mmCIF file with all atom_site columns, C-alpha atoms in Angstrom:
data_model
loop_
_atom_site.group_PDB
_atom_site.id
_atom_site.type_symbol
_atom_site.label_atom_id
_atom_site.label_alt_id
_atom_site.label_comp_id
_atom_site.label_asym_id
_atom_site.label_entity_id
_atom_site.label_seq_id
_atom_site.pdbx_PDB_ins_code
_atom_site.Cartn_x
_atom_site.Cartn_y
_atom_site.Cartn_z
_atom_site.occupancy
_atom_site.B_iso_or_equiv
_atom_site.pdbx_formal_charge
_atom_site.auth_seq_id
_atom_site.auth_comp_id
_atom_site.auth_asym_id
_atom_site.auth_atom_id
_atom_site.pdbx_PDB_model_num
ATOM 1   C CA . UNK R 1 1   ? -104.875 70.183 7.168  1.00 50.00 ? 1241 UNK R CA 1
ATOM 2   C CA . UNK R 1 2   ? -106.700 73.377 7.628  1.00 48.00 ? 1242 UNK R CA 1
ATOM 3   C CA . UNK R 1 3   ? -108.066 74.368 10.968 1.00 48.00 ? 1243 UNK R CA 1
ATOM 4   C CA . UNK R 1 4   ? -111.520 74.094 9.810  1.00 48.00 ? 1244 UNK R CA 1
ATOM 5   C CA . UNK R 1 5   ? -111.048 70.585 8.811  1.00 48.00 ? 1245 UNK R CA 1
ATOM 6   C CA . UNK R 1 6   ? -108.830 69.835 11.744 1.00 49.00 ? 1246 UNK R CA 1
ATOM 7   C CA . UNK R 1 7   ? -111.838 70.735 13.980 1.00 47.00 ? 1247 UNK R CA 1
ATOM 8   C CA . UNK R 1 8   ? -114.790 68.998 11.823 1.00 49.00 ? 1248 UNK R CA 1
ATOM 9   C CA . UNK R 1 9   ? -114.199 65.469 13.338 1.00 51.00 ? 1249 UNK R CA 1
ATOM 10  C CA . UNK R 1 10  ? -114.150 66.826 16.772 1.00 47.00 ? 1250 UNK R CA 1
ATOM 11  C CA . UNK R 1 11  ? -117.319 68.904 16.177 1.00 48.00 ? 1251 UNK R CA 1
ATOM 12  C CA . UNK R 1 12  ? -119.157 65.503 14.464 1.00 47.00 ? 1252 UNK R CA 1
ATOM 13  C CA . UNK R 1 13  ? -117.954 63.522 17.771 1.00 51.00 ? 1253 UNK R CA 1
ATOM 14  C CA . UNK R 1 14  ? -119.506 66.240 20.216 1.00 50.00 ? 1254 UNK R CA 1
ATOM 15  C CA . UNK R 1 15  ? -122.946 66.103 18.929 1.00 49.00 ? 1255 UNK R CA 1
ATOM 16  C CA . UNK R 1 16  ? -125.414 63.575 20.417 1.00 52.00 ? 1256 UNK R CA 1
ATOM 17  C CA . UNK R 1 17  ? -126.043 60.524 17.854 1.00 63.00 ? 1257 UNK R CA 1
ATOM 18  C CA . UNK R 1 18  ? -129.361 61.017 16.243 1.00 63.00 ? 1258 UNK R CA 1
ATOM 19  C CA . UNK R 1 19  ? -129.892 58.477 13.374 1.00 77.00 ? 1259 UNK R CA 1
ATOM 20  C CA . UNK R 1 20  ? -133.235 59.922 12.351 1.00 90.00 ? 1260 UNK R CA 1
ATOM 21  C CA . UNK R 1 21  ? -135.225 63.051 13.295 1.00 93.00 ? 1261 UNK R CA 1
ATOM 22  C CA . UNK R 1 22  ? -137.644 65.465 11.890 1.00 92.00 ? 1262 UNK R CA 1
ATOM 23  C CA . UNK R 1 23  ? -139.296 68.813 13.115 1.00 95.00 ? 1263 UNK R CA 1
ATOM 24  C CA . UNK R 1 24  ? -142.689 70.397 11.959 1.00 93.00 ? 1264 UNK R CA 1
ATOM 25  C CA . UNK R 1 25  ? -144.699 73.534 12.933 1.00 94.00 ? 1265 UNK R CA 1
ATOM 26  C CA . UNK R 1 26  ? -148.287 72.797 13.416 1.00 92.00 ? 1266 UNK R CA 1
ATOM 27  C CA . UNK R 1 27  ? -150.944 75.595 13.031 1.00 91.00 ? 1267 UNK R CA 1
ATOM 28  C CA . UNK R 1 28  ? -153.430 75.576 15.960 1.00 91.00 ? 1268 UNK R CA 1
ATOM 29  C CA . UNK R 1 29  ? -156.183 74.057 14.151 1.00 92.00 ? 1269 UNK R CA 1
ATOM 30  C CA . UNK R 1 30  ? -157.689 70.571 15.327 1.00 91.00 ? 1270 UNK R CA 1
ATOM 31  C CA . UNK R 1 31  ? -157.754 69.064 12.089 1.00 93.00 ? 1271 UNK R CA 1
ATOM 32  C CA . UNK R 1 32  ? -153.868 69.243 12.031 1.00 93.00 ? 1272 UNK R CA 1
ATOM 33  C CA . UNK R 1 33  ? -153.777 66.429 14.454 1.00 94.00 ? 1273 UNK R CA 1
ATOM 34  C CA . UNK R 1 34  ? -155.032 63.774 12.108 1.00 95.00 ? 1274 UNK R CA 1
ATOM 35  C CA . UNK R 1 35  ? -152.431 65.156 9.658  1.00 94.00 ? 1275 UNK R CA 1
ATOM 36  C CA . UNK R 1 36  ? -149.663 64.649 12.137 1.00 95.00 ? 1276 UNK R CA 1
ATOM 37  C CA . UNK R 1 37  ? -150.940 61.072 13.195 1.00 95.00 ? 1277 UNK R CA 1
ATOM 38  C CA . UNK R 1 38  ? -150.545 60.082 9.265  1.00 96.00 ? 1278 UNK R CA 1
ATOM 39  C CA . UNK R 1 39  ? -147.068 61.898 9.118  1.00 95.00 ? 1279 UNK R CA 1
ATOM 40  C CA . UNK R 1 40  ? -145.798 60.128 12.450 1.00 96.00 ? 1280 UNK R CA 1
ATOM 41  C CA . UNK R 1 41  ? -147.008 56.759 11.299 1.00 96.00 ? 1281 UNK R CA 1
ATOM 42  C CA . UNK R 1 42  ? -145.333 57.127 7.925  1.00 96.00 ? 1282 UNK R CA 1
ATOM 43  C CA . UNK R 1 43  ? -142.028 58.085 9.813  1.00 95.00 ? 1283 UNK R CA 1
ATOM 44  C CA . UNK R 1 44  ? -142.512 54.948 11.886 1.00 95.00 ? 1284 UNK R CA 1
ATOM 45  C CA . UNK R 1 45  ? -142.826 52.789 8.940  1.00 95.00 ? 1285 UNK R CA 1
ATOM 46  C CA . UNK R 1 46  ? -139.998 54.591 7.013  1.00 94.00 ? 1286 UNK R CA 1
ATOM 47  C CA . UNK R 1 47  ? -137.608 54.125 10.321 1.00 93.00 ? 1287 UNK R CA 1
ATOM 48  C CA . UNK R 1 48  ? -138.421 50.449 10.832 1.00 92.00 ? 1288 UNK R CA 1
ATOM 49  C CA . UNK R 1 49  ? -140.242 50.973 14.130 1.00 94.00 ? 1289 UNK R CA 1
ATOM 50  C CA . UNK R 1 50  ? -141.647 47.727 15.169 1.00 93.00 ? 1290 UNK R CA 1
ATOM 51  C CA . UNK R 1 51  ? -145.666 48.072 15.071 1.00 92.00 ? 1291 UNK R CA 1
ATOM 52  C CA . UNK R 1 52  ? -146.377 47.800 18.966 1.00 91.00 ? 1292 UNK R CA 1
ATOM 53  C CA . UNK R 1 53  ? -144.105 50.899 19.921 1.00 94.00 ? 1293 UNK R CA 1
ATOM 54  C CA . UNK R 1 54  ? -144.862 52.599 16.905 1.00 95.00 ? 1294 UNK R CA 1
ATOM 55  C CA . UNK R 1 55  ? -148.540 52.669 17.861 1.00 96.00 ? 1295 UNK R CA 1
ATOM 56  C CA . UNK R 1 56  ? -147.612 53.718 21.292 1.00 96.00 ? 1296 UNK R CA 1
ATOM 57  C CA . UNK R 1 57  ? -145.581 56.711 19.640 1.00 97.00 ? 1297 UNK R CA 1
ATOM 58  C CA . UNK R 1 58  ? -148.528 57.797 17.396 1.00 97.00 ? 1298 UNK R CA 1
ATOM 59  C CA . UNK R 1 59  ? -151.115 57.853 20.070 1.00 95.00 ? 1299 UNK R CA 1
ATOM 60  C CA . UNK R 1 60  ? -148.862 59.791 22.397 1.00 96.00 ? 1300 UNK R CA 1
ATOM 61  C CA . UNK R 1 61  ? -147.917 62.090 19.745 1.00 97.00 ? 1301 UNK R CA 1
ATOM 62  C CA . UNK R 1 62  ? -151.543 62.705 18.785 1.00 95.00 ? 1302 UNK R CA 1
ATOM 63  C CA . UNK R 1 63  ? -152.262 63.279 22.648 1.00 93.00 ? 1303 UNK R CA 1
ATOM 64  C CA . UNK R 1 64  ? -149.504 65.797 22.954 1.00 95.00 ? 1304 UNK R CA 1
ATOM 65  C CA . UNK R 1 65  ? -150.070 67.856 19.803 1.00 95.00 ? 1305 UNK R CA 1
ATOM 66  C CA . UNK R 1 66  ? -153.877 67.874 20.827 1.00 92.00 ? 1306 UNK R CA 1
ATOM 67  C CA . UNK R 1 67  ? -152.924 69.452 24.035 1.00 90.00 ? 1307 UNK R CA 1
ATOM 68  C CA . UNK R 1 68  ? -150.792 71.874 22.478 1.00 92.00 ? 1308 UNK R CA 1
ATOM 69  C CA . UNK R 1 69  ? -153.407 72.888 19.804 1.00 92.00 ? 1309 UNK R CA 1
ATOM 70  C CA . UNK R 1 70  ? -156.235 73.276 22.375 1.00 88.00 ? 1310 UNK R CA 1
ATOM 71  C CA . UNK R 1 71  ? -154.375 74.553 25.352 1.00 85.00 ? 1311 UNK R CA 1
ATOM 72  C CA . UNK R 1 72  ? -151.153 76.331 23.691 1.00 83.00 ? 1312 UNK R CA 1
ATOM 73  C CA . UNK R 1 73  ? -150.641 79.600 22.204 1.00 85.00 ? 1313 UNK R CA 1
ATOM 74  C CA . UNK R 1 74  ? -149.506 80.106 18.630 1.00 88.00 ? 1314 UNK R CA 1
ATOM 75  C CA . UNK R 1 75  ? -148.119 77.602 16.387 1.00 91.00 ? 1315 UNK R CA 1
ATOM 76  C CA . UNK R 1 76  ? -147.193 74.113 18.116 1.00 94.00 ? 1316 UNK R CA 1
ATOM 77  C CA . UNK R 1 77  ? -143.828 72.539 17.132 1.00 96.00 ? 1317 UNK R CA 1
ATOM 78  C CA . UNK R 1 78  ? -143.202 68.793 16.900 1.00 97.00 ? 1318 UNK R CA 1
ATOM 79  C CA . UNK R 1 79  ? -139.891 67.636 17.294 1.00 97.00 ? 1319 UNK R CA 1
ATOM 80  C CA . UNK R 1 80  ? -139.083 63.533 16.974 1.00 97.00 ? 1320 UNK R CA 1
ATOM 81  C CA . UNK R 1 81  ? -135.517 62.163 17.140 1.00 95.00 ? 1321 UNK R CA 1
ATOM 82  C CA . UNK R 1 82  ? -134.849 58.431 16.974 1.00 94.00 ? 1322 UNK R CA 1
ATOM 83  C CA . UNK R 1 83  ? -131.329 57.414 18.339 1.00 90.00 ? 1323 UNK R CA 1
ATOM 84  C CA . UNK R 1 84  ? -131.757 53.762 17.297 1.00 87.00 ? 1324 UNK R CA 1
ATOM 85  C CA . UNK R 1 85  ? -132.307 52.719 21.071 1.00 90.00 ? 1325 UNK R CA 1
ATOM 86  C CA . UNK R 1 86  ? -134.685 55.673 22.156 1.00 94.00 ? 1326 UNK R CA 1
ATOM 87  C CA . UNK R 1 87  ? -137.227 57.966 20.325 1.00 95.00 ? 1327 UNK R CA 1
ATOM 88  C CA . UNK R 1 88  ? -137.779 61.238 21.739 1.00 96.00 ? 1328 UNK R CA 1
ATOM 89  C CA . UNK R 1 89  ? -140.981 63.457 21.247 1.00 97.00 ? 1329 UNK R CA 1
ATOM 90  C CA . UNK R 1 90  ? -141.074 67.196 22.191 1.00 97.00 ? 1330 UNK R CA 1
ATOM 91  C CA . UNK R 1 91  ? -144.087 69.014 21.498 1.00 96.00 ? 1331 UNK R CA 1
ATOM 92  C CA . UNK R 1 92  ? -143.635 73.200 22.043 1.00 95.00 ? 1332 UNK R CA 1
ATOM 93  C CA . UNK R 1 93  ? -145.923 75.848 21.854 1.00 92.00 ? 1333 UNK R CA 1
ATOM 94  C CA . UNK R 1 94  ? -145.851 79.415 23.568 1.00 88.00 ? 1334 UNK R CA 1
ATOM 95  C CA . UNK R 1 95  ? -148.173 78.794 26.664 1.00 84.00 ? 1335 UNK R CA 1
ATOM 96  C CA . UNK R 1 96  ? -145.978 79.267 29.797 1.00 79.00 ? 1336 UNK R CA 1
ATOM 97  C CA . UNK R 1 97  ? -148.515 77.039 31.794 1.00 75.00 ? 1337 UNK R CA 1
ATOM 98  C CA . UNK R 1 98  ? -147.261 73.595 31.998 1.00 73.00 ? 1338 UNK R CA 1
ATOM 99  C CA . UNK R 1 99  ? -149.263 70.819 31.025 1.00 74.00 ? 1339 UNK R CA 1
ATOM 100 C CA . UNK R 1 100 ? -150.267 68.820 34.056 1.00 68.00 ? 1340 UNK R CA 1
ATOM 101 C CA . UNK R 1 101 ? -151.263 65.249 34.726 1.00 65.00 ? 1341 UNK R CA 1
ATOM 102 C CA . UNK R 1 102 ? -154.893 65.091 36.217 1.00 68.00 ? 1342 UNK R CA 1
ATOM 103 C CA . UNK R 1 103 ? -157.691 62.705 36.897 1.00 67.00 ? 1343 UNK R CA 1
ATOM 104 C CA . UNK R 1 104 ? -160.543 62.508 34.744 1.00 58.00 ? 1344 UNK R CA 1
ATOM 105 C CA . UNK R 1 105 ? -163.980 61.452 35.912 1.00 63.00 ? 1345 UNK R CA 1
ATOM 106 C CA . UNK R 1 106 ? -165.748 58.464 34.202 1.00 62.00 ? 1346 UNK R CA 1
ATOM 107 C CA . UNK R 1 107 ? -168.151 60.801 32.659 1.00 64.00 ? 1347 UNK R CA 1
ATOM 108 C CA . UNK R 1 108 ? -165.504 63.292 31.117 1.00 54.00 ? 1348 UNK R CA 1
ATOM 109 C CA . UNK R 1 109 ? -164.943 63.253 27.586 1.00 54.00 ? 1349 UNK R CA 1
ATOM 110 C CA . UNK R 1 110 ? -161.557 64.616 27.888 1.00 63.00 ? 1350 UNK R CA 1
ATOM 111 C CA . UNK R 1 111 ? -158.599 64.774 30.131 1.00 55.00 ? 1351 UNK R CA 1
ATOM 112 C CA . UNK R 1 112 ? -157.105 61.604 29.824 1.00 61.00 ? 1352 UNK R CA 1
ATOM 113 C CA . UNK R 1 113 ? -154.358 62.435 27.284 1.00 76.00 ? 1353 UNK R CA 1
ATOM 114 C CA . UNK R 1 114 ? -151.391 62.969 29.594 1.00 84.00 ? 1354 UNK R CA 1
ATOM 115 C CA . UNK R 1 115 ? -152.572 59.958 31.433 1.00 86.00 ? 1355 UNK R CA 1
ATOM 116 C CA . UNK R 1 116 ? -152.109 57.903 28.149 1.00 87.00 ? 1356 UNK R CA 1
ATOM 117 C CA . UNK R 1 117 ? -148.721 59.319 27.691 1.00 92.00 ? 1357 UNK R CA 1
ATOM 118 C CA . UNK R 1 118 ? -147.449 58.440 31.109 1.00 91.00 ? 1358 UNK R CA 1
ATOM 119 C CA . UNK R 1 119 ? -148.510 54.830 30.604 1.00 91.00 ? 1359 UNK R CA 1
ATOM 120 C CA . UNK R 1 120 ? -147.154 54.320 26.969 1.00 93.00 ? 1360 UNK R CA 1
ATOM 121 C CA . UNK R 1 121 ? -143.986 56.434 27.281 1.00 95.00 ? 1361 UNK R CA 1
ATOM 122 C CA . UNK R 1 122 ? -140.682 55.406 29.096 1.00 96.00 ? 1362 UNK R CA 1
ATOM 123 C CA . UNK R 1 123 ? -140.575 58.560 30.358 1.00 96.00 ? 1363 UNK R CA 1
ATOM 124 C CA . UNK R 1 124 ? -142.330 62.126 30.145 1.00 94.00 ? 1364 UNK R CA 1
ATOM 125 C CA . UNK R 1 125 ? -142.212 65.382 31.530 1.00 93.00 ? 1365 UNK R CA 1
ATOM 126 C CA . UNK R 1 126 ? -142.585 69.222 31.082 1.00 92.00 ? 1366 UNK R CA 1
ATOM 127 C CA . UNK R 1 127 ? -139.472 71.738 30.648 1.00 92.00 ? 1367 UNK R CA 1
ATOM 128 C CA . UNK R 1 128 ? -138.926 74.324 33.236 1.00 90.00 ? 1368 UNK R CA 1
ATOM 129 C CA . UNK R 1 129 ? -140.422 77.128 31.216 1.00 92.00 ? 1369 UNK R CA 1
ATOM 130 C CA . UNK R 1 130 ? -143.595 75.037 30.867 1.00 88.00 ? 1370 UNK R CA 1
ATOM 131 C CA . UNK R 1 131 ? -143.412 75.453 27.117 1.00 92.00 ? 1371 UNK R CA 1
ATOM 132 C CA . UNK R 1 132 ? -142.267 71.957 26.070 1.00 94.00 ? 1372 UNK R CA 1
ATOM 133 C CA . UNK R 1 133 ? -144.009 68.574 26.909 1.00 93.00 ? 1373 UNK R CA 1
ATOM 134 C CA . UNK R 1 134 ? -141.832 65.656 26.132 1.00 96.00 ? 1374 UNK R CA 1
ATOM 135 C CA . UNK R 1 135 ? -142.076 62.068 26.092 1.00 97.00 ? 1375 UNK R CA 1
ATOM 136 C CA . UNK R 1 136 ? -139.341 59.212 25.432 1.00 97.00 ? 1376 UNK R CA 1
ATOM 137 C CA . UNK R 1 137 ? -139.994 55.673 24.199 1.00 96.00 ? 1377 UNK R CA 1
ATOM 138 C CA . UNK R 1 138 ? -137.338 52.595 24.086 1.00 94.00 ? 1378 UNK R CA 1
ATOM 139 C CA . UNK R 1 139 ? -137.075 51.686 20.587 1.00 87.00 ? 1379 UNK R CA 1
ATOM 140 C CA . UNK R 1 140 ? -134.928 48.621 19.279 1.00 70.00 ? 1380 UNK R CA 1
ATOM 141 C CA . UNK R 1 141 ? -133.483 49.651 16.091 1.00 55.00 ? 1381 UNK R CA 1
ATOM 142 C CA . UNK R 1 142 ? -135.301 48.042 13.073 1.00 51.00 ? 1382 UNK R CA 1
ATOM 143 C CA . UNK R 1 143 ? -134.676 50.442 10.488 1.00 48.00 ? 1383 UNK R CA 1
ATOM 144 C CA . UNK R 1 144 ? -131.794 51.079 7.706  1.00 45.00 ? 1384 UNK R CA 1
#
């Protein structure tokens, strides 16, 4: 057995077990948000995620990507990982100012996105550098 083949099983075991994942770079154009909703919906169906949590994930991704498009700098990256028990969403942009939860007034037409994410997700937060807003969802594995 060569050293490379001897190390391959060890390296494979050390990685986190991600059953399904995808990543996409999004140009900062508001019309892209609708495209991302369709893409994430298709992945939820393909991965066999039950309708109720899938709808929550689609809405949360839509809100996080919208925030990245409206308040970020440069392209917005979306990463989604499904471990079978948990679905993790990361939205990354180049704006170091962190996303923050705020209270919208009754007459405000925007400002509720992170509130919705906080209600729908199991957990959510912002990276230390302010460039990544993430959310996790508990998912029962229903896919192949």
